[in-house]
Each structure stands twice: as structure tokens, then as C-alpha cells.
mmCIF file with all atom_site columns, C-alpha atoms in Angstrom:
data_model
loop_
_atom_site.group_PDB
_atom_site.id
_atom_site.type_symbol
_atom_site.label_atom_id
_atom_site.label_alt_id
_atom_site.label_comp_id
_atom_site.label_asym_id
_atom_site.label_entity_id
_atom_site.label_seq_id
_atom_site.pdbx_PDB_ins_code
_atom_site.Cartn_x
_atom_site.Cartn_y
_atom_site.Cartn_z
_atom_site.occupancy
_atom_site.B_iso_or_equiv
_atom_site.pdbx_formal_charge
_atom_site.auth_seq_id
_atom_site.auth_comp_id
_atom_site.auth_asym_id
_atom_site.auth_atom_id
_atom_site.pdbx_PDB_model_num
ATOM 1   C CA . MET A 1 1   ? -14.831 -14.340 16.338 1.00 92.00 ? 246 MET A CA 1
ATOM 2   C CA . ARG A 1 2   ? -14.353 -15.502 19.866 1.00 94.00 ? 247 ARG A CA 1
ATOM 3   C CA . PHE A 1 3   ? -16.999 -17.465 21.676 1.00 95.00 ? 248 PHE A CA 1
ATOM 4   C CA . THR A 1 4   ? -17.919 -20.479 23.686 1.00 95.00 ? 249 THR A CA 1
ATOM 5   C CA . VAL A 1 5   ? -19.138 -23.203 21.398 1.00 94.00 ? 250 VAL A CA 1
ATOM 6   C CA . GLY A 1 6   ? -22.745 -24.175 22.063 1.00 90.00 ? 251 GLY A CA 1
ATOM 7   C CA . GLU A 1 7   ? -25.441 -26.273 20.432 1.00 83.00 ? 252 GLU A CA 1
ATOM 8   C CA . HIS A 1 8   ? -26.184 -23.782 17.621 1.00 89.00 ? 253 HIS A CA 1
ATOM 9   C CA . SER A 1 9   ? -22.686 -22.420 17.023 1.00 93.00 ? 254 SER A CA 1
ATOM 10  C CA . PRO A 1 10  ? -21.605 -24.557 14.135 1.00 93.00 ? 255 PRO A CA 1
ATOM 11  C CA . ARG A 1 11  ? -24.832 -23.503 12.237 1.00 94.00 ? 256 ARG A CA 1
ATOM 12  C CA . HIS A 1 12  ? -24.133 -19.854 12.830 1.00 96.00 ? 257 HIS A CA 1
ATOM 13  C CA . VAL A 1 13  ? -20.411 -20.089 11.944 1.00 97.00 ? 258 VAL A CA 1
ATOM 14  C CA . ARG A 1 14  ? -21.262 -22.024 8.740  1.00 96.00 ? 259 ARG A CA 1
ATOM 15  C CA . ARG A 1 15  ? -23.605 -19.149 7.806  1.00 97.00 ? 260 ARG A CA 1
ATOM 16  C CA . ILE A 1 16  ? -20.888 -16.548 8.459  1.00 97.00 ? 261 ILE A CA 1
ATOM 17  C CA . VAL A 1 17  ? -18.249 -18.535 6.463  1.00 97.00 ? 262 VAL A CA 1
ATOM 18  C CA . ARG A 1 18  ? -20.691 -18.968 3.584  1.00 98.00 ? 263 ARG A CA 1
ATOM 19  C CA . SER A 1 19  ? -21.451 -15.215 3.653  1.00 97.00 ? 264 SER A CA 1
ATOM 20  C CA . TYR A 1 20  ? -17.848 -14.264 3.360  1.00 97.00 ? 265 TYR A CA 1
ATOM 21  C CA . LEU A 1 21  ? -17.192 -16.845 0.516  1.00 97.00 ? 266 LEU A CA 1
ATOM 22  C CA . GLN A 1 22  ? -20.159 -15.513 -1.463 1.00 97.00 ? 267 GLN A CA 1
ATOM 23  C CA . LEU A 1 23  ? -18.986 -11.912 -0.842 1.00 97.00 ? 268 LEU A CA 1
ATOM 24  C CA . TRP A 1 24  ? -15.535 -12.832 -2.091 1.00 96.00 ? 269 TRP A CA 1
ATOM 25  C CA . ASP A 1 25  ? -16.941 -14.685 -5.203 1.00 96.00 ? 270 ASP A CA 1
ATOM 26  C CA . LEU A 1 26  ? -15.710 -18.092 -3.822 1.00 97.00 ? 271 LEU A CA 1
ATOM 27  C CA . SER A 1 27  ? -19.037 -19.800 -3.726 1.00 96.00 ? 272 SER A CA 1
ATOM 28  C CA . ASP A 1 28  ? -17.533 -22.901 -5.173 1.00 97.00 ? 273 ASP A CA 1
ATOM 29  C CA . LEU A 1 29  ? -15.659 -23.501 -1.922 1.00 98.00 ? 274 LEU A CA 1
ATOM 30  C CA . VAL A 1 30  ? -18.634 -23.235 0.405  1.00 97.00 ? 275 VAL A CA 1
ATOM 31  C CA . ASP A 1 31  ? -19.358 -26.953 0.802  1.00 97.00 ? 276 ASP A CA 1
ATOM 32  C CA . ALA A 1 32  ? -15.791 -27.902 1.727  1.00 97.00 ? 277 ALA A CA 1
ATOM 33  C CA . ALA A 1 33  ? -15.301 -24.908 4.020  1.00 98.00 ? 278 ALA A CA 1
ATOM 34  C CA . GLU A 1 34  ? -18.620 -25.470 5.872  1.00 97.00 ? 279 GLU A CA 1
ATOM 35  C CA . LEU A 1 35  ? -17.893 -29.191 6.366  1.00 96.00 ? 280 LEU A CA 1
ATOM 36  C CA . ALA A 1 36  ? -14.393 -28.515 7.623  1.00 97.00 ? 281 ALA A CA 1
ATOM 37  C CA . VAL A 1 37  ? -15.255 -25.705 10.015 1.00 97.00 ? 282 VAL A CA 1
ATOM 38  C CA . THR A 1 38  ? -18.087 -27.834 11.416 1.00 96.00 ? 283 THR A CA 1
ATOM 39  C CA . GLU A 1 39  ? -15.689 -30.658 12.134 1.00 94.00 ? 284 GLU A CA 1
ATOM 40  C CA . LEU A 1 40  ? -13.195 -28.398 13.789 1.00 96.00 ? 285 LEU A CA 1
ATOM 41  C CA . LEU A 1 41  ? -15.889 -26.941 16.042 1.00 96.00 ? 286 LEU A CA 1
ATOM 42  C CA . ALA A 1 42  ? -17.116 -30.447 16.838 1.00 93.00 ? 287 ALA A CA 1
ATOM 43  C CA . ASN A 1 43  ? -13.624 -31.219 18.125 1.00 92.00 ? 288 ASN A CA 1
ATOM 44  C CA . VAL A 1 44  ? -13.835 -28.136 20.369 1.00 95.00 ? 289 VAL A CA 1
ATOM 45  C CA . VAL A 1 45  ? -17.181 -29.386 21.810 1.00 93.00 ? 290 VAL A CA 1
ATOM 46  C CA . ARG A 1 46  ? -15.840 -32.921 22.393 1.00 90.00 ? 291 ARG A CA 1
ATOM 47  C CA . HIS A 1 47  ? -12.330 -32.257 23.580 1.00 91.00 ? 292 HIS A CA 1
ATOM 48  C CA . VAL A 1 48  ? -12.043 -28.821 25.063 1.00 94.00 ? 293 VAL A CA 1
ATOM 49  C CA . PRO A 1 49  ? -13.356 -28.575 28.628 1.00 94.00 ? 294 PRO A CA 1
ATOM 50  C CA . ASP A 1 50  ? -14.407 -24.869 28.584 1.00 96.00 ? 295 ASP A CA 1
ATOM 51  C CA . ARG A 1 51  ? -15.481 -24.993 24.889 1.00 96.00 ? 296 ARG A CA 1
ATOM 52  C CA . ARG A 1 52  ? -13.931 -21.553 24.265 1.00 96.00 ? 297 ARG A CA 1
ATOM 53  C CA . CYS A 1 53  ? -12.472 -20.939 20.870 1.00 97.00 ? 298 CYS A CA 1
ATOM 54  C CA . SER A 1 54  ? -11.904 -18.345 18.171 1.00 97.00 ? 299 SER A CA 1
ATOM 55  C CA . VAL A 1 55  ? -12.408 -18.590 14.471 1.00 97.00 ? 300 VAL A CA 1
ATOM 56  C CA . LEU A 1 56  ? -10.516 -16.599 11.850 1.00 97.00 ? 301 LEU A CA 1
ATOM 57  C CA . VAL A 1 57  ? -11.482 -16.522 8.228  1.00 98.00 ? 302 VAL A CA 1
ATOM 58  C CA . LEU A 1 58  ? -8.774  -15.244 5.901  1.00 97.00 ? 303 LEU A CA 1
ATOM 59  C CA . ARG A 1 59  ? -9.141  -14.468 2.186  1.00 97.00 ? 304 ARG A CA 1
ATOM 60  C CA . ARG A 1 60  ? -6.257  -15.806 0.116  1.00 94.00 ? 305 ARG A CA 1
ATOM 61  C CA . PRO A 1 61  ? -5.595  -15.455 -3.636 1.00 93.00 ? 306 PRO A CA 1
ATOM 62  C CA . GLY A 1 62  ? -8.173  -17.789 -5.123 1.00 89.00 ? 307 GLY A CA 1
ATOM 63  C CA . GLY A 1 63  ? -9.162  -19.310 -1.884 1.00 97.00 ? 308 GLY A CA 1
ATOM 64  C CA . VAL A 1 64  ? -9.642  -19.145 1.896  1.00 98.00 ? 309 VAL A CA 1
ATOM 65  C CA . ARG A 1 65  ? -7.865  -20.140 5.061  1.00 98.00 ? 310 ARG A CA 1
ATOM 66  C CA . VAL A 1 66  ? -9.890  -20.822 8.300  1.00 98.00 ? 311 VAL A CA 1
ATOM 67  C CA . GLU A 1 67  ? -8.266  -21.096 11.568 1.00 98.00 ? 312 GLU A CA 1
ATOM 68  C CA . VAL A 1 68  ? -9.836  -22.418 14.792 1.00 97.00 ? 313 VAL A CA 1
ATOM 69  C CA . TRP A 1 69  ? -7.947  -21.810 18.024 1.00 97.00 ? 314 TRP A CA 1
ATOM 70  C CA . ASP A 1 70  ? -8.734  -23.398 21.428 1.00 97.00 ? 315 ASP A CA 1
ATOM 71  C CA . GLY A 1 71  ? -6.956  -23.475 24.697 1.00 96.00 ? 316 GLY A CA 1
ATOM 72  C CA . SER A 1 72  ? -6.272  -27.260 24.734 1.00 95.00 ? 317 SER A CA 1
ATOM 73  C CA . PRO A 1 73  ? -2.708  -28.407 24.131 1.00 93.00 ? 318 PRO A CA 1
ATOM 74  C CA . GLU A 1 74  ? -3.959  -31.763 22.790 1.00 91.00 ? 319 GLU A CA 1
ATOM 75  C CA . LYS A 1 75  ? -3.394  -32.027 19.072 1.00 91.00 ? 320 LYS A CA 1
ATOM 76  C CA . PRO A 1 76  ? -6.069  -33.759 16.880 1.00 87.00 ? 321 PRO A CA 1
ATOM 77  C CA . TYR A 1 77  ? -4.981  -36.469 14.464 1.00 78.00 ? 322 TYR A CA 1
ATOM 78  C CA . VAL A 1 78  ? -6.533  -38.518 11.669 1.00 80.00 ? 323 VAL A CA 1
ATOM 79  C CA . ARG A 1 79  ? -7.252  -41.989 12.973 1.00 71.00 ? 324 ARG A CA 1
ATOM 80  C CA . ALA A 1 80  ? -8.422  -45.199 11.332 1.00 70.00 ? 325 ALA A CA 1
ATOM 81  C CA . SER A 1 81  ? -12.128 -45.891 11.976 1.00 65.00 ? 326 SER A CA 1
ATOM 82  C CA . GLY A 1 82  ? -13.930 -49.195 11.668 1.00 61.00 ? 327 GLY A CA 1
ATOM 83  C CA . ALA A 1 83  ? -17.113 -49.565 9.619  1.00 60.00 ? 328 ALA A CA 1
ATOM 84  C CA . LEU A 1 84  ? -19.256 -49.583 12.816 1.00 61.00 ? 329 LEU A CA 1
ATOM 85  C CA . ASP A 1 85  ? -17.505 -46.792 14.740 1.00 56.00 ? 330 ASP A CA 1
ATOM 86  C CA . GLU A 1 86  ? -19.862 -43.967 15.599 1.00 59.00 ? 331 GLU A CA 1
ATOM 87  C CA . CYS A 1 87  ? -17.036 -41.343 15.623 1.00 62.00 ? 332 CYS A CA 1
ATOM 88  C CA . GLY A 1 88  ? -13.533 -40.823 14.532 1.00 61.00 ? 333 GLY A CA 1
ATOM 89  C CA . ARG A 1 89  ? -14.001 -39.800 10.871 1.00 71.00 ? 334 ARG A CA 1
ATOM 90  C CA . GLY A 1 90  ? -14.062 -35.980 11.193 1.00 83.00 ? 335 GLY A CA 1
ATOM 91  C CA . LEU A 1 91  ? -10.449 -35.206 10.400 1.00 90.00 ? 336 LEU A CA 1
ATOM 92  C CA . ALA A 1 92  ? -10.394 -37.795 7.645  1.00 89.00 ? 337 ALA A CA 1
ATOM 93  C CA . LEU A 1 93  ? -13.352 -36.006 6.032  1.00 89.00 ? 338 LEU A CA 1
ATOM 94  C CA . VAL A 1 94  ? -11.597 -32.632 6.450  1.00 94.00 ? 339 VAL A CA 1
ATOM 95  C CA . ALA A 1 95  ? -8.418  -34.058 4.861  1.00 93.00 ? 340 ALA A CA 1
ATOM 96  C CA . ALA A 1 96  ? -10.498 -35.341 1.942  1.00 93.00 ? 341 ALA A CA 1
ATOM 97  C CA . MET A 1 97  ? -12.389 -32.067 1.307  1.00 95.00 ? 342 MET A CA 1
ATOM 98  C CA . VAL A 1 98  ? -9.712  -29.395 1.685  1.00 97.00 ? 343 VAL A CA 1
ATOM 99  C CA . ASP A 1 99  ? -6.506  -28.706 0.011  1.00 96.00 ? 344 ASP A CA 1
ATOM 100 C CA . GLY A 1 100 ? -4.433  -28.605 3.229  1.00 96.00 ? 345 GLY A CA 1
ATOM 101 C CA . TRP A 1 101 ? -4.828  -28.666 6.937  1.00 96.00 ? 346 TRP A CA 1
ATOM 102 C CA . GLY A 1 102 ? -2.536  -28.621 10.018 1.00 96.00 ? 347 GLY A CA 1
ATOM 103 C CA . VAL A 1 103 ? -2.067  -27.918 13.650 1.00 96.00 ? 348 VAL A CA 1
ATOM 104 C CA . GLU A 1 104 ? 0.204   -25.256 15.109 1.00 96.00 ? 349 GLU A CA 1
ATOM 105 C CA . PRO A 1 105 ? 0.952   -24.414 18.731 1.00 95.00 ? 350 PRO A CA 1
ATOM 106 C CA . ALA A 1 106 ? -0.498  -20.995 19.652 1.00 93.00 ? 351 ALA A CA 1
ATOM 107 C CA . HIS A 1 107 ? 1.601   -18.255 21.286 1.00 90.00 ? 352 HIS A CA 1
ATOM 108 C CA . GLU A 1 108 ? -1.056  -17.678 23.876 1.00 87.00 ? 353 GLU A CA 1
ATOM 109 C CA . GLY A 1 109 ? -1.266  -21.328 24.660 1.00 92.00 ? 354 GLY A CA 1
ATOM 110 C CA . GLY A 1 110 ? -3.367  -24.081 23.194 1.00 96.00 ? 355 GLY A CA 1
ATOM 111 C CA . LYS A 1 111 ? -3.354  -24.669 19.497 1.00 97.00 ? 356 LYS A CA 1
ATOM 112 C CA . THR A 1 112 ? -4.636  -23.517 16.051 1.00 97.00 ? 357 THR A CA 1
ATOM 113 C CA . VAL A 1 113 ? -6.134  -26.018 13.710 1.00 97.00 ? 358 VAL A CA 1
ATOM 114 C CA . TRP A 1 114 ? -6.416  -24.583 10.243 1.00 97.00 ? 359 TRP A CA 1
ATOM 115 C CA . PHE A 1 115 ? -7.444  -25.653 6.754  1.00 98.00 ? 360 PHE A CA 1
ATOM 116 C CA . GLU A 1 116 ? -7.217  -24.060 3.234  1.00 98.00 ? 361 GLU A CA 1
ATOM 117 C CA . CYS A 1 117 ? -9.505  -24.408 0.288  1.00 97.00 ? 362 CYS A CA 1
ATOM 118 C CA . GLY A 1 118 ? -8.559  -22.980 -3.059 1.00 94.00 ? 363 GLY A CA 1
ATOM 119 C CA . ARG A 1 119 ? -9.337  -23.090 -6.786 1.00 74.00 ? 364 ARG A CA 1
ATOM 120 C CA . THR A 1 120 ? -5.940  -24.391 -7.871 1.00 59.00 ? 365 THR A CA 1
ATOM 121 C CA . PRO A 1 121 ? -6.399  -28.068 -8.947 1.00 52.00 ? 366 PRO A CA 1
ATOM 122 C CA . GLY A 1 122 ? -4.645  -30.255 -6.447 1.00 47.00 ? 367 GLY A CA 1
ATOM 123 C CA . GLY A 1 123 ? -3.203  -27.383 -4.560 1.00 44.00 ? 368 GLY A CA 1
ATOM 124 C CA . THR A 1 124 ? -3.828  -24.772 -1.944 1.00 40.00 ? 369 THR A CA 1
ATOM 125 C CA . PRO A 1 125 ? -4.646  -21.124 -2.658 1.00 40.00 ? 370 PRO A CA 1
ATOM 126 C CA . ASP A 1 126 ? -1.028  -20.184 -2.763 1.00 40.00 ? 371 ASP A CA 1
ATOM 127 C CA . GLY A 1 127 ? -0.284  -22.873 -5.352 1.00 39.00 ? 372 GLY A CA 1
ATOM 128 C CA . THR A 1 128 ? 1.501   -25.295 -3.086 1.00 39.00 ? 373 THR A CA 1
ATOM 129 C CA . HIS A 1 129 ? 0.230   -28.801 -2.560 1.00 37.00 ? 374 HIS A CA 1
ATOM 130 C CA . GLY A 1 130 ? -1.923  -29.474 0.509  1.00 41.00 ? 375 GLY A CA 1
ATOM 131 C CA . SER A 1 131 ? -0.885  -31.564 3.403  1.00 40.00 ? 376 SER A CA 1
ATOM 132 C CA . THR A 1 132 ? -3.289  -34.415 3.992  1.00 37.00 ? 377 THR A CA 1
ATOM 133 C CA . SER A 1 133 ? -1.171  -35.520 6.911  1.00 39.00 ? 378 SER A CA 1
ATOM 134 C CA . GLY A 1 134 ? -1.830  -32.138 8.576  1.00 41.00 ? 379 GLY A CA 1
ATOM 135 C CA . ASN A 1 135 ? 1.843   -31.185 8.690  1.00 39.00 ? 380 ASN A CA 1
ATOM 136 C CA . PRO A 1 136 ? 2.470   -27.851 6.988  1.00 38.00 ? 381 PRO A CA 1
ATOM 137 C CA . PRO A 1 137 ? 5.978   -26.454 6.873  1.00 36.00 ? 382 PRO A CA 1
ATOM 138 C CA . GLY A 1 138 ? 6.935   -25.124 10.324 1.00 37.00 ? 383 GLY A CA 1
ATOM 139 C CA . SER A 1 139 ? 4.104   -26.788 12.251 1.00 40.00 ? 384 SER A CA 1
ATOM 140 C CA . THR A 1 140 ? 4.106   -29.541 14.675 1.00 39.00 ? 385 THR A CA 1
ATOM 141 C CA . SER A 1 141 ? 3.415   -33.089 13.593 1.00 35.00 ? 386 SER A CA 1
ATOM 142 C CA . ASN A 1 142 ? 0.035   -34.649 14.362 1.00 36.00 ? 387 ASN A CA 1
ATOM 143 C CA . ALA A 1 143 ? 0.433   -37.206 17.093 1.00 33.00 ? 388 ALA A CA 1
ATOM 144 C CA . PRO A 1 144 ? 0.162   -40.828 15.934 1.00 31.00 ? 389 PRO A CA 1
ATOM 145 C CA . PRO A 1 145 ? -2.812  -42.789 17.185 1.00 32.00 ? 390 PRO A CA 1
ATOM 146 C CA . GLY A 1 146 ? -2.410  -43.772 20.844 1.00 34.00 ? 391 GLY A CA 1
ATOM 147 C CA . ASN A 1 147 ? -0.331  -40.707 21.715 1.00 33.00 ? 392 ASN A CA 1
ATOM 148 C CA . ALA A 1 148 ? -3.061  -38.090 21.761 1.00 34.00 ? 393 ALA A CA 1
ATOM 149 C CA . PRO A 1 149 ? -6.495  -38.461 23.211 1.00 32.00 ? 394 PRO A CA 1
ATOM 150 C CA . THR A 1 150 ? -8.313  -36.065 20.782 1.00 38.00 ? 395 THR A CA 1
ATOM 151 C CA . SER A 1 151 ? -9.736  -37.055 17.446 1.00 39.00 ? 396 SER A CA 1
ATOM 152 C CA . THR A 1 152 ? -13.093 -36.747 15.626 1.00 38.00 ? 397 THR A CA 1
#
């Protein structure tokens, strides 16, 4: 799906992701996938000036991979948030809910932020362990706090 993120976009994308997971008999992954895709779309709203993105939902053995592309080269990162901070927890929530996530530069420019949810205890759908740091094999590292302006 390619679109410009608007006020109601996360709700519609959650519904689409939920429909695919139910169709694929992966209903037990709905909560984590819905939360994660919502957070990734929130990053597009907050940090991508034109709010254009694409979302790809891929079925994997025993799980799902969701990719969100946007045209911004700025890479998101998990940051420490204080108890009274009103934002800054999104990627920490994603990391806690999914089996792995990461950021990869996109061939057409910008970046792809992805996550995977699976049924393998403690691992991703392919049986490998997830990357809570967001650094999958072959991807770029998340920028440490202070080096990148984007975060949720």
C-alpha cells in the first residue's frame, strides 16, 4: 500500500493487517502487529515532511513481517524517556512487543523500518532471535541518541 498518512490512516492500516493475520490463521499476532504498525506510522506523521509512505505485509512461516518505507533518510532509534515525557516511547514499545525490528536504507532513497512477529518462543518467524537493538544482519545501525533527530 502506498499512501500519504492522514488522521485515520493508522486505524485503516491496523484493520488491513488484522484481516491478513486472521486470513493466515495468525490471530495470536494481531495485538503486537497492530501496535507496531501504529507506532511506525506515527513516526511518519511526526518526522516525514510529506507524510508519504508504503506498507508491505509479508507472510512468513509461522509469522509476519511488516515493512514501512518513507522518503526520509533520518533513522529512528530507541531512546530513554523520563517518567513525565509525553513522547519517546514508541520504538521501545515496538521492541518489547515484536520478535525483531530494524532499519534499512531503501534503494529508491529514504529508509524501510520493519518488524517481525512469530510463533517461535523467543525468536522471529524464521527461528532466529530478534534484534531488540534494531540491527538485523546486513542493516545499518540505529543512530545513538543525539545523532538522529527522529524518535517516537
